[in-house]
Coordinates of C-alpha atoms in Angstrom, one line a residue:
Q18 CA -19.1 0.8 6.7
V19 CA -15.6 0.2 5.6
Q20 CA -13.1 2.7 6.3
L21 CA -9.2 2.7 5.5
V22 CA -7.0 4.9 7.5
E23 CA -3.5 5.7 6.5
S24 CA -0.6 6.8 8.8
G25 CA 2.7 7.2 9.5
G26 CA 3.9 9.7 6.3
G27 CA 6.0 12.6 7.0
L28 CA 9.1 14.2 5.8
V29 CA 12.3 12.0 5.5
Q30 CA 16.1 12.8 3.9
A31 CA 16.8 10.7 1.4
G32 CA 18.6 7.3 1.9
G33 CA 15.9 7.4 5.0
S34 CA 13.1 4.8 5.9
L35 CA 9.4 5.4 6.9
R36 CA 7.0 3.0 7.6
L37 CA 2.9 3.5 6.2
S38 CA -0.3 1.8 8.6
C39 CA -3.3 1.1 6.9
A40 CA -6.2 0.2 9.4
A41 CA -8.7 -1.2 7.9
S42 CA -12.3 -1.4 9.7
G43 CA -16.1 -2.9 9.4
R44 CA -14.5 -5.9 6.9
T45 CA -11.6 -7.9 6.2
F46 CA -10.0 -8.6 2.7
N47 CA -7.5 -11.0 1.2
A48 CA -6.0 -8.6 -1.1
M49 CA -4.8 -5.1 0.0
G50 CA -2.0 -3.1 -1.7
W51 CA -0.2 0.5 -1.4
Y52 CA -0.6 3.2 -4.4
R53 CA 0.7 6.4 -4.9
Q54 CA 0.4 9.8 -6.7
A55 CA 3.6 12.3 -7.4
P56 CA 2.6 16.0 -8.0
E57 CA 0.9 16.4 -11.6
K58 CA 1.5 12.4 -12.1
E59 CA -1.3 9.6 -12.4
R60 CA -1.9 7.3 -9.3
E61 CA 0.2 4.1 -9.7
F62 CA 0.9 0.7 -7.9
V63 CA 3.6 0.1 -5.4
A64 CA 2.8 -2.9 -3.5
G65 CA 0.4 -5.3 -2.7
I66 CA -0.3 -8.5 -0.6
S67 CA -2.9 -10.9 -1.2
W68 CA -4.1 -14.4 1.1
I69 CA -4.0 -17.5 -1.4
R70 CA -5.6 -20.4 0.4
W71 CA -3.0 -23.3 1.4
S72 CA 0.0 -21.2 0.8
G73 CA -1.0 -17.9 2.9
D74 CA 0.2 -14.4 1.4
S75 CA 1.8 -13.6 -1.2
T76 CA 3.5 -10.2 -1.6
Y77 CA 4.0 -8.5 -5.2
Y78 CA 5.4 -4.9 -6.2
A79 CA 6.0 -2.7 -8.8
D80 CA 9.7 -2.4 -10.0
S81 CA 10.7 0.9 -8.9
V82 CA 10.6 -0.4 -5.5
K83 CA 11.5 -4.0 -5.4
G84 CA 14.0 -4.4 -2.6
R85 CA 13.4 -1.2 -1.1
F86 CA 10.1 -1.3 0.2
T87 CA 8.2 -4.2 2.2
I88 CA 4.5 -4.9 2.4
S89 CA 3.3 -6.6 5.4
R90 CA 0.0 -7.4 7.2
D91 CA -1.3 -7.9 11.0
N92 CA -4.7 -9.9 10.4
A93 CA -5.1 -9.8 14.4
K94 CA -4.9 -5.5 14.0
N95 CA -6.9 -5.6 10.4
T96 CA -3.5 -3.5 9.6
V97 CA -1.7 -3.4 6.6
Y98 CA 2.1 -1.8 6.6
L99 CA 4.4 -0.7 4.0
Q100 CA 8.0 -0.5 5.1
L101 CA 9.7 2.2 2.9
N102 CA 13.6 2.2 2.8
S103 CA 16.5 3.8 0.6
L104 CA 14.0 6.5 0.3
S105 CA 14.8 9.2 -2.8
P106 CA 13.1 12.2 -3.8
E107 CA 11.6 10.5 -6.1
D108 CA 9.5 8.4 -4.0
T109 CA 7.7 11.9 -3.1
A110 CA 4.0 11.1 -3.2
V111 CA 0.4 10.7 -1.5
Y112 CA 0.6 7.0 -0.2
Y113 CA -2.9 5.4 -0.8
C114 CA -4.1 2.3 1.1
A115 CA -6.3 0.0 -1.0
A116 CA -8.6 -3.1 -1.0
A117 CA -9.4 -4.8 -3.6
R118 CA -12.6 -6.7 -4.4
L119 CA -13.0 -10.5 -3.7
G120 CA -11.1 -12.5 -6.0
S121 CA -8.9 -10.2 -7.4
N122 CA -5.2 -8.5 -6.7
S123 CA -4.7 -5.4 -5.4
N124 CA -2.3 -4.4 -8.4
V125 CA -5.1 -3.3 -11.1
P126 CA -6.9 -0.1 -10.1
A127 CA -10.3 -1.3 -11.7
D128 CA -10.5 -3.8 -9.0
I129 CA -10.3 -1.3 -6.4
D130 CA -13.4 -1.5 -3.9
Y131 CA -11.8 1.1 -1.3
W132 CA -9.1 3.9 -1.1
G133 CA -7.9 5.2 2.0
K134 CA -7.5 8.9 2.3
G135 CA -3.8 9.3 1.7
T136 CA -0.9 9.9 3.8
L137 CA 2.0 12.3 2.1
V138 CA 5.4 11.5 1.9
T139 CA 7.9 14.0 1.0
V140 CA 12.0 13.3 0.6
S141 CA 14.2 15.7 0.5
S142 CA 17.5 15.7 -1.2

């Protein structure tokens, strides 16, 4: 049974940092990512990481978080991380971990096979 369990959310002041973790169990995935959903908004892609044969991991980001957020993973722990820096109140959302089906990247919701339950990030001004 596949499970994605997020942790690391919380309350932080604007300009602060958090690190989110997503522990996967049941299998490994080539492509994983993070999405977020703010109140009364649709879920949106944040960051993804995909393993590419011969070249290793490739990372990709939404424009709104480029230069501030960093996605990484520890294959030995089957865990993906999202480092959030320079946070602003606009980053307040529930952050979801996602695992894409084989052969897909994680930046298209239709290609996501598994979702975590989410972890809340609240940024105060």
